[in-house]
Tab-separated table of C-alpha atoms in Angstrom:
chain	number	residue	atom	x	y	z
A	554	GLU	CA	-1.979	11.619	28.761
A	555	LYS	CA	1.384	12.970	28.689
A	556	LYS	CA	4.449	10.278	26.972
A	557	GLU	CA	7.696	9.981	28.285
A	558	GLU	CA	10.027	11.076	26.169
A	559	GLY	CA	11.558	6.953	25.271
A	560	GLU	CA	7.668	6.265	24.285
A	561	GLU	CA	6.936	9.463	21.469
A	562	GLU	CA	10.792	8.325	20.419
A	563	PHE	CA	9.416	4.378	20.247
A	564	SER	CA	6.669	5.596	18.089
A	565	ALA	CA	7.486	7.917	16.234
A	566	LYS	CA	10.165	4.704	15.412
A	567	PHE	CA	7.079	2.807	14.542
A	568	GLU	CA	4.925	4.822	12.689
A	569	THR	CA	8.278	4.932	10.156
A	570	SER	CA	8.585	1.599	10.335
A	571	ASP	CA	5.378	0.905	9.814
A	572	ARG	CA	5.239	3.584	6.409
A	573	LEU	CA	7.803	1.343	5.152
A	574	LEU	CA	6.421	-1.387	5.194
A	575	LEU	CA	3.422	-0.284	3.052
A	576	SER	CA	5.088	1.152	0.445
A	577	VAL	CA	7.078	-1.805	0.624
A	578	ALA	CA	4.492	-4.313	-0.465
A	579	LEU	CA	2.164	-1.150	-2.692
A	580	GLY	CA	5.604	-1.738	-4.523
A	581	VAL	CA	5.739	-5.469	-4.568
A	582	LEU	CA	1.278	-5.713	-5.549
A	583	VAL	CA	2.588	-3.294	-7.945
A	584	GLY	CA	5.472	-5.385	-9.842
A	585	PHE	CA	3.589	-9.122	-9.009
A	586	SER	CA	0.627	-7.091	-11.301
A	587	ASN	CA	2.495	-5.637	-14.062
A	588	ARG	CA	3.814	-9.534	-13.754
A	589	LEU	CA	0.426	-11.078	-14.291
A	590	ARG	CA	-0.524	-8.670	-16.993
A	591	ALA	CA	2.813	-9.287	-18.352
A	592	LEU	CA	1.589	-12.742	-18.778
A	593	GLY	CA	-1.800	-12.428	-20.519
A	594	ILE	CA	-3.823	-12.831	-17.076
A	595	GLU	CA	-6.649	-9.654	-16.679
A	596	LEU	CA	-7.093	-8.910	-13.170
A	597	GLU	CA	-9.878	-8.501	-11.059
A	598	SER	CA	-10.403	-5.977	-7.583
A	599	VAL	CA	-12.604	-7.613	-5.562
A	600	ASN	CA	-14.019	-6.570	-2.140
A	601	VAL	CA	-11.864	-3.941	-1.637
A	602	SER	CA	-12.182	-1.357	1.218
A	603	ASP	CA	-13.161	1.714	-0.150
A	604	ARG	CA	-9.756	3.085	2.201
A	605	LEU	CA	-7.854	0.590	0.049
A	606	LYS	CA	-8.794	1.756	-3.685
A	607	GLN	CA	-7.798	5.621	-2.159
A	608	ILE	CA	-4.604	4.286	-1.404
A	609	PHE	CA	-4.315	2.463	-4.778
A	610	ARG	CA	-5.189	5.705	-6.851
A	611	LEU	CA	-2.952	8.286	-4.507
A	612	VAL	CA	0.028	5.560	-5.363
A	613	SER	CA	-1.285	5.264	-8.903
A	614	LEU	CA	-1.553	2.005	-8.621
A	615	ASP	CA	-4.862	2.509	-9.667
A	616	ARG	CA	-3.268	1.993	-13.152
A	617	ALA	CA	-1.385	-0.962	-12.934
A	618	PHE	CA	-5.101	-2.876	-12.045
A	619	GLY	CA	-6.851	-0.652	-14.424
A	620	PRO	CA	-10.195	1.631	-13.183
A	621	LEU	CA	-11.493	0.166	-9.761
């Protein structure tokens, strides 16, 4: 199925904004977890999907959360 030029442009912009949103969300999550740890609150990951664990490892969040 051939996409029109406008559709490809929209798809590329959506993908870029999606990645930006994910990056911001992960950054907020790291900041939040670091803040909790600084307050002495222990964090535990429960019911985290394998895909999300993989993403955490890829962006070094495993250092913030400890071993998953």
